[in-house]
Rosetta silent file (secondary structure, phi, psi, omega in degrees, C-alpha in Angstrom):
SEQUENCE: QVKLEESGGGSVQAGGSLRLSCVASGSPYSGCMGWFRQAPGKEREGVAIMSVLGNSEYAGSVKGRFTVSRDNAKMTLFLQMNSLKPEDTAIYYCALDFTSGPYCQGLREAAFGHWGQGTQVTVSS
SCORE:     score description
SCORE:     0.000 S_00000001
   1 L     0.000  138.494  178.861   75.158   93.572   93.172 S_00000001
   2 L   -83.668  132.997  177.477   78.422   92.712   94.849 S_00000001
   3 E  -137.078  137.822  176.197   79.705   95.244   97.331 S_00000001
   4 E  -120.936  128.207 -178.492   82.814   95.267   99.496 S_00000001
   5 E  -123.893  115.472  178.091   83.096   97.684  102.384 S_00000001
   6 E   -89.661  152.597  174.729   86.384   98.217  104.190 S_00000001
   7 E  -155.000  164.961  176.197   86.717   99.708  107.646 S_00000001
   8 L   103.663   -5.582  178.254   89.293  100.068  110.380 S_00000001
   9 L   -70.038  166.778  179.976   91.793  102.334  108.701 S_00000001
  10 E   167.049 -164.677  179.947   93.306  105.283  110.468 S_00000001
  11 E  -109.904  137.876 -178.619   96.495  106.861  111.705 S_00000001
  12 E  -148.715  153.061  176.355   98.935  105.131  113.993 S_00000001
  13 E   -78.308  154.521  177.085  102.512  105.573  115.133 S_00000001
  14 L   -53.550  136.206 -177.379  105.235  103.261  113.915 S_00000001
  15 L    93.224  -10.713 -179.499  105.166  100.028  115.853 S_00000001
  16 L   -83.496 -173.687 -175.901  101.450  100.260  116.451 S_00000001
  17 L  -133.207  152.341  172.477   98.610   98.077  115.265 S_00000001
  18 E  -142.830  153.326  177.096   95.431   98.342  113.258 S_00000001
  19 E  -125.936  116.387  179.191   92.750   95.828  112.359 S_00000001
  20 E   -95.162  148.364  176.763   90.995   96.162  109.027 S_00000001
  21 E  -129.520  148.681  176.474   87.666   94.582  108.180 S_00000001
  22 E  -138.766  120.759  178.986   85.963   93.949  104.864 S_00000001
  23 E  -106.792  124.643  177.417   82.342   92.889  104.581 S_00000001
  24 E   -98.077  139.019  177.075   81.145   91.388  101.318 S_00000001
  25 E  -138.780  152.958  178.332   77.506   91.537  100.326 S_00000001
  26 L    74.246   10.799  179.970   75.533   90.465   97.294 S_00000001
  27 L  -101.925  137.344  178.888   78.046   87.791   96.353 S_00000001
  28 L   -74.208  -14.416 -174.138   76.968   84.202   95.718 S_00000001
  29 L  -163.341  150.154 -179.701   80.288   82.910   97.005 S_00000001
  30 L  -121.753   48.027 -173.577   83.394   84.163   98.761 S_00000001
  31 L   -48.532  -51.107  178.904   85.941   81.758   97.331 S_00000001
  32 E  -137.735  129.481  175.221   88.926   84.055   97.651 S_00000001
  33 E  -126.768  148.911 -176.496   89.185   87.395   99.399 S_00000001
  34 E  -153.598  169.588  177.111   92.248   89.529   99.731 S_00000001
  35 E  -116.883  132.678  173.617   93.888   92.771  100.694 S_00000001
  36 E  -125.669  161.928  178.372   95.837   95.002   98.346 S_00000001
  37 E  -143.481  154.140  178.944   97.384   98.384   98.967 S_00000001
  38 E  -139.034  118.029  176.340   98.517  101.366   96.968 S_00000001
  39 L   -90.579  156.518  179.469  100.914  104.012   98.187 S_00000001
  40 L   -54.747  129.390  177.858  101.155  107.428   96.496 S_00000001
  41 L    78.316    3.832 -179.131  103.044  107.179   93.239 S_00000001
  42 L  -122.259  160.702  177.463  103.227  103.402   93.344 S_00000001
  43 L   -76.501  156.253  177.140  101.315  100.571   91.763 S_00000001
  44 L   -68.936  136.829 -177.758   98.801   98.594   93.729 S_00000001
  45 E  -128.605  151.591  178.120  100.356   95.541   95.327 S_00000001
  46 E   -73.686  143.019  178.966   99.034   92.428   96.964 S_00000001
  47 E  -111.175  -56.359 -178.747   99.215   92.192  100.736 S_00000001
  48 E  -162.417  147.664  177.333   97.450   89.006  101.765 S_00000001
  49 E  -136.530  156.195  176.724   94.772   86.660  100.509 S_00000001
  50 E  -148.159  132.776  178.014   92.738   83.848  102.018 S_00000001
  51 E   -83.427  169.080  177.937   90.498   81.268  100.426 S_00000001
  52 L   -64.646  -20.642  177.857   87.224   80.032  101.820 S_00000001
  53 L   -81.917  -11.065  179.680   89.147   76.912  102.817 S_00000001
  54 L    99.988    0.640  177.086   91.494   78.935  105.007 S_00000001
  55 L   -75.034  139.015 -175.996   94.582   78.839  102.814 S_00000001
  56 E  -132.460  160.843  177.202   96.507   82.099  102.869 S_00000001
  57 E  -146.280  140.447 -177.049   99.347   83.864  101.116 S_00000001
  58 E  -126.564  151.147  169.082  101.275   86.976  102.140 S_00000001
  59 L   -69.817  145.632 -178.364  103.553   89.469  100.534 S_00000001
  60 L   -59.495  -29.500 -177.063  107.097   89.089  101.794 S_00000001
  61 L   -71.666  -17.063 -177.662  107.104   92.641  103.110 S_00000001
  62 L  -117.679  -10.048 -177.548  104.307   91.935  105.586 S_00000001
  63 E   -60.201  131.438 -177.471  104.813   88.291  106.453 S_00000001
  64 L    93.642  -16.825  178.439  105.276   87.875  110.181 S_00000001
  65 L  -111.857  -36.009 -178.863  103.650   91.224  110.929 S_00000001
  66 E  -105.975  147.724  176.421  100.220   90.946  109.301 S_00000001
  67 E  -133.489  124.811  178.200   97.677   88.193  109.789 S_00000001
  68 E   -99.310  142.287  177.873   94.701   87.616  107.530 S_00000001
  69 E  -149.090  169.319  179.364   91.603   85.811  108.742 S_00000001
  70 E  -151.822  154.580  174.525   87.982   85.478  107.747 S_00000001
  71 E  -115.419   99.873 -174.571   84.529   84.726  109.038 S_00000001
  72 H   -64.831  -34.957  179.995   82.864   82.797  106.258 S_00000001
  73 H   -62.532  -34.554 -179.867   79.428   82.918  107.870 S_00000001
  74 H   -99.305    1.898 -177.323   79.535   86.711  107.835 S_00000001
  75 L    49.567   50.100 -176.694   81.469   86.933  104.570 S_00000001
  76 E  -124.123  136.058  177.759   83.989   89.134  106.322 S_00000001
  77 E  -112.912  140.031 -179.979   87.736   89.361  105.836 S_00000001
  78 E  -121.308  155.859  172.247   90.105   90.777  108.438 S_00000001
  79 E  -139.085  107.628  175.623   93.665   92.006  108.392 S_00000001
  80 E   -87.727  118.170 -176.656   95.462   92.332  111.701 S_00000001
  81 E  -112.625  114.355  178.549   98.432   94.627  111.159 S_00000001
  82 L  -115.424  163.978  178.945  101.101   94.686  113.845 S_00000001
  83 L    49.565   47.115 -176.012  104.509   96.337  114.039 S_00000001
  84 L   -63.750  144.186 -179.872  103.416   98.878  111.470 S_00000001
  85 L  -119.818  156.078  177.408  106.060  100.797  109.577 S_00000001
  86 H   -54.289  -33.350  179.330  105.860  104.107  107.712 S_00000001
  87 H   -70.418   -7.376  173.502  106.235  102.194  104.457 S_00000001
  88 H   -81.518   -8.251  179.595  102.932  100.480  105.213 S_00000001
  89 L   -60.721  123.785 -176.936  101.199  103.803  104.609 S_00000001
  90 E  -177.783  170.699  167.216   98.771  103.299  101.745 S_00000001
  91 E   -88.227  126.804 -178.490   95.167  102.957  100.772 S_00000001
  92 E  -101.530  127.501 -177.687   94.150   99.394  101.538 S_00000001
  93 E  -113.334  142.229  173.282   91.639   97.732   99.249 S_00000001
  94 E   -96.975  141.603 -178.579   89.588   94.614   99.749 S_00000001
  95 E  -134.021  153.980 -177.241   89.092   92.313   96.776 S_00000001
  96 E  -137.410  136.634  171.357   86.886   89.327   95.987 S_00000001
  97 E  -128.026  112.747  179.162   87.011   86.481   93.496 S_00000001
  98 L  -112.716    9.162 -176.033   83.993   84.190   93.548 S_00000001
  99 L  -101.145  -10.078 -171.876   84.441   82.687   90.084 S_00000001
 100 L  -107.203   16.761  177.696   87.514   80.506   90.586 S_00000001
 101 L    83.505 -163.011 -172.754   86.261   78.021   93.114 S_00000001
 102 L   -80.221   -4.434 -179.007   87.458   77.430   96.662 S_00000001
 103 L  -110.070  141.661  173.879   91.120   78.136   95.971 S_00000001
 104 L   -70.502  152.501 -177.876   92.810   81.483   95.499 S_00000001
 105 L  -106.987   23.876  176.180   94.508   82.063   92.169 S_00000001
 106 L   109.997  157.249 -179.478   97.478   83.975   93.502 S_00000001
 107 L   -83.481   72.278 -176.553   98.313   87.289   95.120 S_00000001
 108 L  -146.071  144.837 -177.595   97.704   89.287   91.970 S_00000001
 109 H   -58.128  -39.109 -174.295   95.189   91.916   90.893 S_00000001
 110 H   -63.615  -17.689 -179.039   94.131   89.989   87.815 S_00000001
 111 H   -79.910  -10.802 -173.880   92.729   87.201   89.957 S_00000001
 112 L  -117.723  136.916 -177.530   90.077   89.462   91.469 S_00000001
 113 L  -107.961   -9.871 -177.450   87.031   90.933   89.826 S_00000001
 114 E  -131.980  138.081 -173.818   85.477   92.958   92.616 S_00000001
 115 E  -135.313  147.959  173.491   86.986   95.721   94.688 S_00000001
 116 L   -86.288 -178.993 -177.898   86.081   97.936   97.601 S_00000001
 117 L   -81.763  -17.982  178.627   86.576  101.679   97.820 S_00000001
 118 L    96.653  154.618  176.028   89.609  101.419  100.068 S_00000001
 119 E  -136.107  135.797 -174.399   90.509  102.636  103.525 S_00000001
 120 E   -79.941  131.965  172.842   93.446  104.877  104.358 S_00000001
 121 E  -120.790  123.004 -179.882   96.197  103.630  106.640 S_00000001
 122 E  -124.011  124.453 -179.529   98.787  106.159  107.738 S_00000001
 123 E  -115.092  119.882 -177.498  101.798  105.201  109.830 S_00000001
 124 E   -98.210  142.338  177.673  103.812  108.020  111.350 S_00000001
 125 L   -91.779    0.000    0.000  107.439  107.767  112.373 S_00000001
């Protein structure tokens, strides 16, 4: 069974930093892994994705502030979040697509078939 476990969420003041981690287990392949987030009353949106080859894509709202990376040997995805803003407050979810080969299929929910439980990130002003 495929399982994704996020960690690293918490509360931070505006301008601060957090580092999220996502460990995948039970997956035959980690072709594309990504981060999505959902704020109260809003739809879930893509944040950043990275393929097993190291190619990445970011949402415009986080580009330049967030950095996605991964450790393929440990099947772990990271999200370094700097210069956090109150509007970054959301539940952050890790997602995995191992069916589409070594390339990501876009920063979109439909591209991913497996999801973690999410970790809360709260940014106070």
